[in-house]
CSV table of C-alpha atoms in Angstrom, one decimal:
chain,number,residue,atom,x,y,z
A,19,MET,CA,-22.3,-5.7,-6.9
A,20,ASN,CA,-21.6,-7.5,-3.6
A,21,GLN,CA,-18.4,-7.1,-1.7
A,22,SER,CA,-17.0,-10.6,-2.4
A,23,HIS,CA,-17.6,-10.2,-6.2
A,24,GLU,CA,-15.9,-6.8,-6.1
A,25,GLU,CA,-12.9,-8.4,-4.2
A,26,LYS,CA,-12.6,-11.1,-6.8
A,27,ILE,CA,-12.6,-8.5,-9.6
A,28,GLY,CA,-10.0,-6.5,-7.7
A,29,ILE,CA,-7.8,-9.6,-7.2
A,30,ILE,CA,-8.0,-10.3,-11.0
A,31,TYR,CA,-7.1,-6.7,-11.9
A,32,THR,CA,-4.2,-6.5,-9.4
A,33,ALA,CA,-2.8,-10.0,-10.2
A,34,PHE,CA,-2.9,-9.2,-13.9
A,35,SER,CA,-1.0,-6.0,-13.4
A,36,TYR,CA,1.7,-7.8,-11.4
A,37,LEU,CA,1.8,-10.6,-14.1
A,38,LEU,CA,2.5,-7.9,-16.7
A,39,TRP,CA,5.2,-6.3,-14.6
A,40,GLY,CA,6.7,-9.8,-14.0
A,41,ILE,CA,7.1,-10.5,-17.7
A,42,LEU,CA,8.3,-7.0,-18.6
A,43,PRO,CA,11.9,-8.2,-18.8
A,44,LEU,CA,10.9,-10.2,-21.9
A,45,TYR,CA,9.9,-6.9,-23.5
A,46,TRP,CA,13.2,-5.1,-22.7
A,47,LYS,CA,15.2,-8.1,-23.8
A,48,LEU,CA,13.8,-7.7,-27.3
A,49,LEU,CA,15.6,-4.3,-27.3
A,50,GLU,CA,18.8,-5.3,-25.7
A,51,THR,CA,20.9,-4.1,-28.7
A,52,ARG,CA,19.7,-0.6,-28.1
A,53,PRO,CA,21.3,1.7,-25.4
A,54,ALA,CA,19.4,1.8,-22.1
A,55,LEU,CA,19.2,5.6,-22.1
A,56,GLU,CA,17.6,5.6,-25.6
A,57,ILE,CA,15.0,3.1,-24.5
A,58,LEU,CA,14.3,5.1,-21.4
A,59,ALA,CA,13.8,8.3,-23.4
A,60,HIS,CA,11.4,6.6,-25.7
A,61,ARG,CA,9.6,5.0,-22.8
A,62,ILE,CA,9.1,8.4,-21.1
A,63,THR,CA,8.0,10.2,-24.3
A,64,TRP,CA,5.6,7.6,-25.5
A,65,SER,CA,4.2,7.0,-22.0
A,66,PHE,CA,3.3,10.7,-21.8
A,67,LEU,CA,1.6,10.7,-25.3
A,68,PHE,CA,-0.2,7.5,-24.5
A,69,MET,CA,-1.5,8.9,-21.2
A,70,ILE,CA,-2.7,12.1,-22.9
A,71,GLY,CA,-4.6,10.1,-25.4
A,72,LEU,CA,-6.1,7.9,-22.6
A,73,LEU,CA,-7.1,10.9,-20.5
A,74,SER,CA,-8.8,12.4,-23.5
A,75,ALA,CA,-10.6,9.1,-24.3
A,76,THR,CA,-11.8,8.8,-20.7
A,77,ARG,CA,-12.7,12.5,-20.4
A,78,GLN,CA,-10.2,13.2,-17.7
A,79,LEU,CA,-8.2,15.7,-19.7
A,80,LYS,CA,-10.0,18.7,-18.0
A,81,THR,CA,-9.2,17.3,-14.6
A,82,TRP,CA,-5.6,16.9,-15.6
A,83,ARG,CA,-5.4,20.5,-16.7
A,84,HIS,CA,-6.9,21.7,-13.4
A,85,GLN,CA,-4.3,19.7,-11.5
A,86,LEU,CA,-1.6,21.1,-13.7
A,87,PHE,CA,-2.7,24.7,-13.1
A,88,ALA,CA,-3.0,23.9,-9.3
A,89,ILE,CA,0.6,22.6,-9.3
A,90,CYS,CA,1.9,25.7,-11.1
A,91,ARG,CA,0.5,27.8,-8.2
A,92,GLN,CA,2.0,25.6,-5.5
A,93,PRO,CA,5.8,25.2,-5.5
A,94,LYS,CA,5.6,22.3,-3.0
A,95,LEU,CA,3.4,20.3,-5.4
A,96,MET,CA,5.6,21.2,-8.3
A,97,GLY,CA,8.6,20.0,-6.4
A,98,GLY,CA,6.8,16.8,-5.5
A,99,ILE,CA,6.0,16.0,-9.1
A,100,GLY,CA,9.6,16.8,-10.1
A,101,ALA,CA,10.9,14.5,-7.4
A,102,ALA,CA,8.5,11.7,-8.5
A,103,ALA,CA,9.5,12.1,-12.1
A,104,ILE,CA,13.2,11.9,-11.3
A,105,LEU,CA,12.8,8.9,-9.0
A,106,ILE,CA,10.6,6.9,-11.4
A,107,SER,CA,12.9,7.8,-14.4
A,108,ALA,CA,16.0,6.6,-12.4
A,109,ASN,CA,14.1,3.4,-11.4
A,110,TRP,CA,13.2,2.7,-15.0
A,111,PHE,CA,16.7,3.3,-16.3
A,112,ILE,CA,18.3,1.0,-13.7
A,113,TYR,CA,15.8,-1.7,-14.4
A,114,ILE,CA,16.2,-1.5,-18.2
A,115,TRP,CA,20.0,-1.5,-17.9
A,116,ALA,CA,20.0,-4.4,-15.5
A,117,VAL,CA,17.7,-6.6,-17.5
A,118,ASN,CA,19.7,-6.1,-20.7
A,119,HIS,CA,23.0,-6.7,-18.9
A,120,GLY,CA,22.1,-10.0,-17.4
A,121,HIS,CA,21.0,-8.9,-13.9
A,122,ILE,CA,17.3,-10.0,-13.9
A,123,VAL,CA,17.8,-12.1,-10.7
A,124,GLU,CA,19.2,-9.0,-8.8
A,125,THR,CA,16.2,-6.9,-10.1
A,126,SER,CA,13.8,-9.4,-8.5
A,127,LEU,CA,15.8,-9.2,-5.3
A,128,GLY,CA,15.3,-5.4,-5.4
A,129,TYR,CA,11.5,-5.7,-5.7
A,130,TYR,CA,11.4,-8.3,-2.9
A,131,ILE,CA,13.2,-5.8,-0.7
A,132,ASN,CA,11.0,-2.8,-1.8
A,133,PRO,CA,8.0,-3.4,0.6
A,134,LEU,CA,10.4,-3.5,3.6
A,135,VAL,CA,12.1,-0.3,2.4
A,136,SER,CA,8.7,1.4,2.2
A,137,VAL,CA,8.0,0.4,5.8
A,138,VAL,CA,11.2,1.9,7.0
A,139,LEU,CA,10.6,5.1,5.1
A,140,GLY,CA,7.2,5.3,6.5
A,141,MET,CA,8.6,4.9,10.0
A,142,ILE,CA,11.3,7.6,9.5
A,143,VAL,CA,9.3,10.2,7.5
A,144,LEU,CA,5.7,9.5,8.5
A,145,LYS,CA,6.5,8.5,12.0
A,146,GLU,CA,4.7,5.1,11.6
A,147,ARG,CA,5.4,2.5,14.3
A,148,LEU,CA,6.7,-1.0,13.7
A,149,ASN,CA,5.7,-4.0,15.8
A,150,VAL,CA,8.3,-6.6,16.8
A,151,TRP,CA,7.6,-8.9,13.9
A,152,GLN,CA,8.2,-6.1,11.4
A,153,TRP,CA,11.5,-5.2,13.1
A,154,ILE,CA,12.5,-8.9,12.8
A,155,SER,CA,11.5,-8.8,9.1
A,156,PHE,CA,13.6,-5.8,8.5
A,157,ALA,CA,16.6,-7.5,10.3
A,158,LEU,CA,16.2,-10.6,8.2
A,159,ALA,CA,16.2,-8.6,5.0
A,160,CYS,CA,19.3,-6.8,6.1
A,161,LEU,CA,21.0,-10.1,6.8
A,162,GLY,CA,20.1,-11.2,3.3
A,163,VAL,CA,21.7,-8.1,1.8
A,164,CYS,CA,24.8,-8.6,4.0
A,165,ILE,CA,25.1,-12.2,2.8
A,166,MET,CA,25.1,-11.1,-0.8
A,167,THR,CA,27.6,-8.3,-0.1
A,168,PHE,CA,30.2,-10.3,1.9
A,169,GLN,CA,30.0,-13.6,-0.1
A,170,TYR,CA,30.4,-11.8,-3.4
A,171,GLY,CA,32.5,-9.0,-2.2
A,172,THR,CA,30.3,-6.6,-4.2
A,173,PHE,CA,27.5,-4.4,-2.9
A,174,PRO,CA,24.1,-5.4,-4.5
A,175,TRP,CA,23.6,-1.8,-5.8
A,176,ILE,CA,21.1,-2.8,-8.5
A,177,ALA,CA,18.7,-4.4,-6.0
A,178,LEU,CA,19.0,-1.6,-3.5
A,179,SER,CA,18.9,1.2,-6.0
A,180,LEU,CA,15.6,-0.3,-7.4
A,181,ALA,CA,14.2,-0.8,-3.9
A,182,PHE,CA,15.0,2.7,-2.6
A,183,SER,CA,14.2,4.6,-5.8
A,184,PHE,CA,10.8,2.9,-5.9
A,185,GLY,CA,10.4,3.2,-2.1
A,186,PHE,CA,11.0,7.0,-2.2
A,187,TYR,CA,8.8,7.3,-5.3
A,188,GLY,CA,5.9,5.6,-3.4
A,189,LEU,CA,6.5,8.0,-0.4
A,190,VAL,CA,6.4,11.1,-2.7
A,191,LYS,CA,3.2,9.8,-4.3
A,192,LYS,CA,1.6,9.2,-0.9
A,193,LEU,CA,2.5,12.7,0.2
A,194,ALA,CA,1.2,14.3,-3.1
A,195,SER,CA,-1.9,12.0,-3.3
A,196,PHE,CA,-2.6,12.3,-7.0
A,197,ASP,CA,-4.8,9.9,-9.0
A,198,SER,CA,-2.5,7.3,-10.6
A,199,ALA,CA,-3.3,8.1,-14.2
A,200,ILE,CA,-3.1,11.8,-13.8
A,201,GLY,CA,0.0,11.5,-11.6
A,202,LEU,CA,1.8,9.4,-14.3
A,203,THR,CA,0.8,11.9,-17.0
A,204,LEU,CA,2.2,14.8,-14.9
A,205,GLU,CA,5.4,12.9,-14.0
A,206,THR,CA,6.2,11.9,-17.6
A,207,MET,CA,5.3,15.4,-18.8
A,208,ALA,CA,7.9,16.8,-16.5
A,209,VAL,CA,10.7,14.8,-18.1
A,210,THR,CA,9.4,14.4,-21.7
A,211,PRO,CA,11.1,17.6,-22.9
A,212,PHE,CA,14.5,16.4,-21.7
A,213,SER,CA,13.9,12.9,-23.2
A,214,PHE,CA,12.9,14.5,-26.6
A,215,ILE,CA,15.9,16.8,-26.6
A,216,TYR,CA,18.2,13.8,-25.7
A,217,LEU,CA,16.8,11.8,-28.6
A,218,LEU,CA,17.4,14.6,-31.0
A,219,VAL,CA,21.0,15.1,-29.9
A,220,LEU,CA,21.6,11.4,-29.8
A,221,TYR,CA,20.4,10.7,-33.3
A,222,SER,CA,22.1,13.8,-34.7
A,223,HIS,CA,25.5,12.8,-33.2
A,224,VAL,CA,25.1,9.0,-33.7
A,225,PRO,CA,23.0,8.7,-36.9
A,226,SER,CA,23.8,5.0,-37.2
A,227,LEU,CA,21.5,4.4,-34.2
A,228,LEU,CA,18.6,5.7,-36.2
A,229,SER,CA,19.6,4.2,-39.5
A,230,SER,CA,20.2,0.8,-37.9
A,231,MET,CA,16.8,0.8,-36.2
A,232,THR,CA,14.5,-1.9,-37.6
A,233,VAL,CA,10.8,-1.5,-38.0
A,234,TRP,CA,10.3,-4.1,-35.3
A,235,GLN,CA,12.5,-2.1,-32.9
A,236,GLY,CA,10.7,1.1,-33.7
A,237,LEU,CA,7.4,-0.5,-32.9
A,238,LEU,CA,8.7,-1.9,-29.7
A,239,LEU,CA,10.0,1.6,-28.6
A,240,LEU,CA,6.7,3.1,-29.5
A,241,GLY,CA,4.9,0.4,-27.6
A,242,ALA,CA,7.0,1.2,-24.4
A,243,GLY,CA,4.3,3.7,-23.6
A,244,PRO,CA,1.3,1.3,-23.4
A,245,ALA,CA,3.6,-1.3,-21.8
A,246,THR,CA,4.3,1.1,-19.0
A,247,ALA,CA,0.8,2.6,-18.5
A,248,VAL,CA,-1.4,-0.5,-18.9
A,249,PRO,CA,-0.2,-2.4,-15.8
A,250,LEU,CA,-0.3,0.7,-13.7
A,251,LEU,CA,-4.0,1.4,-14.7
A,252,TYR,CA,-5.0,-2.2,-13.9
A,253,PHE,CA,-3.2,-1.9,-10.6
A,254,ALA,CA,-5.0,1.3,-9.8
A,255,LYS,CA,-8.4,-0.3,-10.6
A,256,GLY,CA,-7.7,-3.5,-8.6
A,257,ALA,CA,-6.1,-1.8,-5.5
A,258,LYS,CA,-9.3,0.1,-4.8
A,259,LEU,CA,-11.3,-3.1,-4.5
A,260,ILE,CA,-9.1,-5.2,-2.2
A,261,SER,CA,-7.5,-5.0,1.2
A,262,MET,CA,-4.0,-3.9,1.9
A,263,THR,CA,-3.2,-7.4,3.2
A,264,MET,CA,-4.3,-9.0,-0.1
A,265,LEU,CA,-2.4,-6.3,-2.0
A,266,GLY,CA,0.7,-7.2,0.1
A,267,PHE,CA,0.5,-10.8,-0.8
A,268,LEU,CA,-0.1,-10.2,-4.6
A,269,GLN,CA,2.9,-7.8,-4.9
A,270,TYR,CA,5.3,-10.7,-4.8
A,271,ILE,CA,4.0,-12.1,-8.1
A,272,ALA,CA,6.1,-9.8,-10.2
A,273,PRO,CA,9.6,-10.4,-8.7
A,274,THR,CA,8.9,-14.2,-8.5
A,275,ILE,CA,8.1,-14.3,-12.2
A,276,SER,CA,11.2,-12.2,-12.9
A,277,LEU,CA,13.4,-14.5,-10.8
A,278,LEU,CA,12.1,-17.6,-12.6
A,279,LEU,CA,12.7,-15.9,-16.0
A,280,GLY,CA,16.2,-14.9,-15.0
A,281,VAL,CA,17.2,-18.4,-13.8
A,282,PHE,CA,15.4,-20.8,-16.1
A,283,LEU,CA,15.0,-18.8,-19.4
A,284,PHE,CA,18.1,-16.6,-19.4
A,285,HIS,CA,20.3,-19.0,-17.4
A,286,GLU,CA,21.6,-16.4,-14.9
A,287,ALA,CA,23.6,-17.7,-12.0
A,288,PHE,CA,21.6,-18.7,-8.9
A,289,THR,CA,24.2,-20.0,-6.4
A,290,LYS,CA,24.0,-21.2,-2.8
A,291,THR,CA,24.8,-17.6,-1.8
A,292,HIS,CA,21.7,-16.4,-3.7
A,293,MET,CA,19.7,-19.1,-2.1
A,294,TYR,CA,20.8,-18.1,1.4
A,295,ALA,CA,20.2,-14.4,0.7
A,296,PHE,CA,16.8,-14.9,-1.0
A,297,SER,CA,15.7,-17.3,1.9
A,298,CYS,CA,16.3,-14.5,4.4
A,299,ILE,CA,14.3,-12.1,2.2
A,300,TRP,CA,11.5,-14.6,1.7
A,301,GLY,CA,11.5,-15.3,5.4
A,302,ALA,CA,11.3,-11.6,6.1
A,303,LEU,CA,8.4,-11.1,3.7
A,304,ILE,CA,6.4,-14.0,5.2
A,305,LEU,CA,6.8,-12.6,8.7
A,306,PHE,CA,6.0,-9.1,7.4
A,307,SER,CA,2.9,-10.2,5.6
A,308,PHE,CA,1.8,-12.4,8.5
A,309,ALA,CA,2.3,-9.5,10.9
A,310,LYS,CA,-0.4,-7.5,9.1
A,311,THR,CA,-3.0,-10.2,9.2
A,312,LYS,CA,-6.0,-10.0,11.6
A,313,ARG,CA,-4.9,-13.3,13.2
A,314,MET,CA,-1.5,-11.9,14.2
A,315,GLN,CA,-3.1,-8.7,15.5
A,316,TRP,CA,-5.6,-10.7,17.6
A,317,LEU,CA,-2.8,-12.8,19.1
A,318,ARG,CA,-0.8,-9.7,19.9
A,319,ASP,CA,-3.7,-8.0,21.6
A,320,LYS,CA,-4.5,-11.1,23.6
A,321,TRP,CA,-0.8,-11.4,24.7
A,322,MET,CA,-0.8,-7.7,25.7
A,323,LYS,CA,-4.0,-8.1,27.6
A,324,ARG,CA,-2.8,-11.2,29.4
A,325,ASN,CA,0.4,-9.4,30.5
A,326,SER,CA,-1.5,-6.4,31.8
A,327,LEU,CA,-3.7,-8.7,33.9
A,328,GLU,CA,-0.7,-10.4,35.4
A,329,VAL,CA,0.8,-7.1,36.3
């Protein structure tokens, strides 16, 4: 298989994963009458069981067990898995709650900001260096957040909570460097006992929640496992076959779809303030993406070489 064909397949896999993530609000909206914590507990539990079944079907269960035993012998790895599990659970809860309480537009803002948050975390924790365009991108993103804060008088906590929880999750994953399927299985395993206990306590104290659950809702809660795992697996396949630059462009598919759903399907407010704030974020992302291209790097090297010659 030649490189261009591999790249096309990678683009299809990755774009499809972001498409699925983009339309995920439609799935959670079908469960909006259920409490967000209940949905989260089901999502974690069924994701773990689905991943165990998948690893068994793909003959990776032995590898997963080896990783599990290795973690038990290394407290730092155990702490990393625990931290990743808490961060992704918090991210899922905030997202589900926000979607089912009419904040889809703000969730899209959070995932637009997320790549820039990841860059800043990389700079602080991994000592990565930013070029001037990336600094400008970050400043523009901050301006967008400030516009939202001062115009509305409320801090965009949903957007920033999603951006930072997923940003820190990505950082922990990078430091731990587990395979995506095995990593998700380990992370959901870490919090599945708590989710299961929570569901037992919830249904014993509020039996009406269980008795009022329709067959359709039960199937949707059960399907939260595959709905969580399938996009991640497609993403993992696609990300291996394409460049980081292409990956950077494709990652904006999901928040764009969510934004369009929030505005045009669920009729959430999109005012001039939103437009100004989002324009700053979009401008920041364009600069950020362009700064990573070979053309921009060539121009920067040429400018630096010219300046050194003049000196």
